[in-house]
């Protein structure tokens, strides 16, 4: 999906990398609204990828349920390493915690979701946008004008 970034630069986002706990799922649950947005994004041609530390041991189940790819990363360094398989310029990352700095720093656009599980204050300088929910984060890639508006200088 073509997105007009800062200074009229053109960003083409093909892959959206998600964190699981505190991001895609809140208290271990992925909402129906979130599932429908994932489906919509897939139908639009986005590649949706989960990179998780899998603290609850349910990442494989969630990935299977949503039919999205899963890669494990036990810490920020491992998440950064997993990001190397994607084209940084065409990848967005969504997360909430310090472990996600590894994805934020290796993405063209990075978004934090400030939901019930919170965000770590250490991530603030590693993200472009902070939104109140995963549904809002995903919606930015459906309604890209809103994403462009938030990125604009
Ligand atoms: Mg998390």
mmCIF file of C-alpha atoms and ligand atoms in Angstrom:
data_model
loop_
_atom_site.group_PDB
_atom_site.id
_atom_site.type_symbol
_atom_site.label_atom_id
_atom_site.label_comp_id
_atom_site.label_asym_id
_atom_site.label_seq_id
_atom_site.Cartn_x
_atom_site.Cartn_y
_atom_site.Cartn_z
ATOM 1 C CA UNK A 1 0.000 0.000 0.000
ATOM 2 C CA UNK A 2 1.419 3.371 -1.063
ATOM 3 C CA UNK A 3 1.650 5.892 1.743
ATOM 4 C CA UNK A 4 2.849 9.445 1.333
ATOM 5 C CA UNK A 5 5.330 9.956 4.153
ATOM 6 C CA UNK A 6 7.086 13.033 5.529
ATOM 7 C CA UNK A 7 8.345 15.519 2.911
ATOM 8 C CA UNK A 8 6.200 13.799 0.258
ATOM 9 C CA UNK A 9 8.411 10.722 0.357
ATOM 10 C CA UNK A 10 6.684 7.620 -0.925
ATOM 11 C CA UNK A 11 6.462 4.651 1.377
ATOM 12 C CA UNK A 12 5.234 1.310 0.139
ATOM 13 C CA UNK A 13 4.288 -0.823 3.111
ATOM 14 C CA UNK A 14 3.936 -4.510 2.261
ATOM 15 C CA UNK A 15 4.521 -6.190 5.614
ATOM 16 C CA UNK A 16 3.061 -5.401 9.028
ATOM 17 C CA UNK A 17 4.895 -6.981 11.959
ATOM 18 C CA UNK A 18 2.891 -7.392 15.143
ATOM 19 C CA UNK A 19 3.835 -8.100 18.713
ATOM 20 C CA UNK A 20 1.424 -10.432 20.479
ATOM 21 C CA UNK A 21 0.984 -9.700 24.188
ATOM 22 C CA UNK A 22 -0.187 -6.211 25.047
ATOM 23 C CA UNK A 23 -0.448 -5.460 21.319
ATOM 24 C CA UNK A 24 -2.401 -7.894 19.140
ATOM 25 C CA UNK A 25 -3.829 -9.507 22.271
ATOM 26 C CA UNK A 26 -4.829 -7.823 25.509
ATOM 27 C CA UNK A 27 -4.760 -10.111 28.564
ATOM 28 C CA UNK A 28 -4.253 -12.976 26.134
ATOM 29 C CA UNK A 29 -7.346 -12.292 24.044
ATOM 30 C CA UNK A 30 -7.577 -11.168 20.432
ATOM 31 C CA UNK A 31 -10.873 -9.334 19.941
ATOM 32 C CA UNK A 32 -13.357 -10.041 17.149
ATOM 33 C CA UNK A 33 -12.843 -6.477 15.859
ATOM 34 C CA UNK A 34 -9.110 -7.062 15.691
ATOM 35 C CA UNK A 35 -9.565 -10.349 13.830
ATOM 36 C CA UNK A 36 -11.762 -8.651 11.239
ATOM 37 C CA UNK A 37 -9.164 -5.926 10.689
ATOM 38 C CA UNK A 38 -6.449 -8.546 10.198
ATOM 39 C CA UNK A 39 -8.660 -10.250 7.604
ATOM 40 C CA UNK A 40 -9.284 -6.922 5.874
ATOM 41 C CA UNK A 41 -5.572 -6.096 5.755
ATOM 42 C CA UNK A 42 -4.786 -9.527 4.325
ATOM 43 C CA UNK A 43 -7.466 -9.034 1.663
ATOM 44 C CA UNK A 44 -5.777 -5.724 0.785
ATOM 45 C CA UNK A 45 -2.545 -7.631 0.131
ATOM 46 C CA UNK A 46 -0.591 -6.878 3.282
ATOM 47 C CA UNK A 47 1.623 -9.627 4.674
ATOM 48 C CA UNK A 48 0.832 -9.862 8.380
ATOM 49 C CA UNK A 49 3.525 -11.332 10.613
ATOM 50 C CA UNK A 50 3.659 -12.055 14.320
ATOM 51 C CA UNK A 51 7.027 -11.814 16.099
ATOM 52 C CA UNK A 52 6.488 -12.827 19.687
ATOM 53 C CA UNK A 53 8.358 -13.587 22.860
ATOM 54 C CA UNK A 54 5.393 -15.895 23.507
ATOM 55 C CA UNK A 55 5.228 -15.252 27.245
ATOM 56 C CA UNK A 56 1.823 -16.993 27.472
ATOM 57 C CA UNK A 57 2.738 -19.938 25.255
ATOM 58 C CA UNK A 58 -0.210 -19.353 22.930
ATOM 59 C CA UNK A 59 1.485 -17.604 19.979
ATOM 60 C CA UNK A 60 1.272 -20.635 17.669
ATOM 61 C CA UNK A 61 -2.440 -20.998 18.407
ATOM 62 C CA UNK A 62 -3.121 -17.301 17.736
ATOM 63 C CA UNK A 63 -1.104 -17.352 14.501
ATOM 64 C CA UNK A 64 -2.930 -20.463 13.308
ATOM 65 C CA UNK A 65 -6.323 -18.999 14.186
ATOM 66 C CA UNK A 66 -5.582 -15.811 12.214
ATOM 67 C CA UNK A 67 -3.674 -17.673 9.487
ATOM 68 C CA UNK A 68 -0.651 -15.399 9.840
ATOM 69 C CA UNK A 69 3.049 -16.205 10.020
ATOM 70 C CA UNK A 70 4.776 -16.555 13.386
ATOM 71 C CA UNK A 71 8.416 -16.011 14.265
ATOM 72 C CA UNK A 72 9.694 -16.222 17.810
ATOM 73 C CA UNK A 73 11.957 -13.648 19.422
ATOM 74 C CA UNK A 74 12.736 -14.015 23.115
ATOM 75 C CA UNK A 75 14.266 -10.550 23.478
ATOM 76 C CA UNK A 76 14.697 -7.309 21.555
ATOM 77 C CA UNK A 77 17.883 -8.569 19.849
ATOM 78 C CA UNK A 78 16.170 -11.719 18.648
ATOM 79 C CA UNK A 79 13.233 -9.696 17.374
ATOM 80 C CA UNK A 80 15.682 -7.417 15.518
ATOM 81 C CA UNK A 81 17.293 -10.490 13.973
ATOM 82 C CA UNK A 82 13.916 -11.799 12.792
ATOM 83 C CA UNK A 83 13.270 -8.405 11.164
ATOM 84 C CA UNK A 84 16.282 -8.887 8.865
ATOM 85 C CA UNK A 85 14.224 -11.213 6.654
ATOM 86 C CA UNK A 86 11.913 -8.338 5.686
ATOM 87 C CA UNK A 87 12.640 -5.266 3.579
ATOM 88 C CA UNK A 88 12.951 -2.564 6.245
ATOM 89 C CA UNK A 89 11.719 0.151 3.861
ATOM 90 C CA UNK A 90 8.498 -1.766 3.214
ATOM 91 C CA UNK A 91 7.779 -2.920 6.745
ATOM 92 C CA UNK A 92 5.763 -1.465 9.607
ATOM 93 C CA UNK A 93 6.032 -2.622 13.223
ATOM 94 C CA UNK A 94 3.392 -2.465 15.946
ATOM 95 C CA UNK A 95 4.212 -3.205 19.583
ATOM 96 C CA UNK A 96 4.067 -2.020 23.177
ATOM 97 C CA UNK A 97 7.153 -3.002 25.141
ATOM 98 C CA UNK A 98 10.942 -2.842 25.334
ATOM 99 C CA UNK A 99 11.224 -6.190 23.563
ATOM 100 C CA UNK A 100 9.681 -4.496 20.530
ATOM 101 C CA UNK A 101 12.487 -1.966 20.135
ATOM 102 C CA UNK A 102 14.105 -4.637 17.958
ATOM 103 C CA UNK A 103 11.182 -4.424 15.542
ATOM 104 C CA UNK A 104 10.583 -0.657 15.830
ATOM 105 C CA UNK A 105 14.188 0.142 14.886
ATOM 106 C CA UNK A 106 14.041 -2.133 11.852
ATOM 107 C CA UNK A 107 10.825 -0.815 10.328
ATOM 108 C CA UNK A 108 9.923 2.146 8.112
ATOM 109 C CA UNK A 109 6.975 3.003 10.357
ATOM 110 C CA UNK A 110 6.659 2.028 14.001
ATOM 111 C CA UNK A 111 3.533 2.288 16.111
ATOM 112 C CA UNK A 112 2.926 1.737 19.814
ATOM 113 C CA UNK A 113 -0.474 0.666 21.123
ATOM 114 C CA UNK A 114 -1.288 2.112 24.539
ATOM 115 C CA UNK A 115 -3.755 -0.483 25.792
ATOM 116 C CA UNK A 116 -4.565 -2.077 29.137
ATOM 117 C CA UNK A 117 -1.170 -3.782 29.499
ATOM 118 C CA UNK A 118 0.563 -0.435 28.976
ATOM 119 C CA UNK A 119 3.675 0.627 27.130
ATOM 120 C CA UNK A 120 7.200 0.820 28.516
ATOM 121 C CA UNK A 121 8.443 4.412 28.730
ATOM 122 C CA UNK A 122 11.708 3.302 27.104
ATOM 123 C CA UNK A 123 10.014 2.797 23.740
ATOM 124 C CA UNK A 124 8.810 6.380 23.283
ATOM 125 C CA UNK A 125 11.860 7.469 21.281
ATOM 126 C CA UNK A 126 11.665 4.391 19.052
ATOM 127 C CA UNK A 127 8.138 4.861 17.691
ATOM 128 C CA UNK A 128 6.615 7.257 15.180
ATOM 129 C CA UNK A 129 3.019 7.093 16.361
ATOM 130 C CA UNK A 130 1.217 6.076 19.571
ATOM 131 C CA UNK A 131 -2.419 4.999 19.282
ATOM 132 C CA UNK A 132 -4.926 3.908 21.929
ATOM 133 C CA UNK A 133 -5.575 0.413 20.576
ATOM 134 C CA UNK A 134 -4.488 -2.310 18.168
ATOM 135 C CA UNK A 135 -7.664 -1.661 16.185
ATOM 136 C CA UNK A 136 -6.590 1.948 15.696
ATOM 137 C CA UNK A 137 -3.080 0.849 14.729
ATOM 138 C CA UNK A 138 -4.394 -1.622 12.142
ATOM 139 C CA UNK A 139 -6.940 0.881 10.859
ATOM 140 C CA UNK A 140 -4.143 3.310 9.938
ATOM 141 C CA UNK A 141 -3.162 0.828 7.195
ATOM 142 C CA UNK A 142 -6.754 0.482 5.986
ATOM 143 C CA UNK A 143 -7.442 4.236 5.930
ATOM 144 C CA UNK A 144 -3.958 5.348 4.901
ATOM 145 C CA UNK A 145 -4.960 9.020 4.747
ATOM 146 C CA UNK A 146 -5.116 8.959 8.539
ATOM 147 C CA UNK A 147 -1.626 7.439 8.641
ATOM 148 C CA UNK A 148 -0.340 10.062 6.232
ATOM 149 C CA UNK A 149 -1.877 12.796 8.369
ATOM 150 C CA UNK A 150 -0.123 11.496 11.490
ATOM 151 C CA UNK A 151 3.239 11.236 9.716
ATOM 152 C CA UNK A 152 3.059 14.662 8.102
ATOM 153 C CA UNK A 153 5.493 17.348 9.196
HETATM 154 MG MG1 LIG B 1 4.004 -6.960 24.082
#
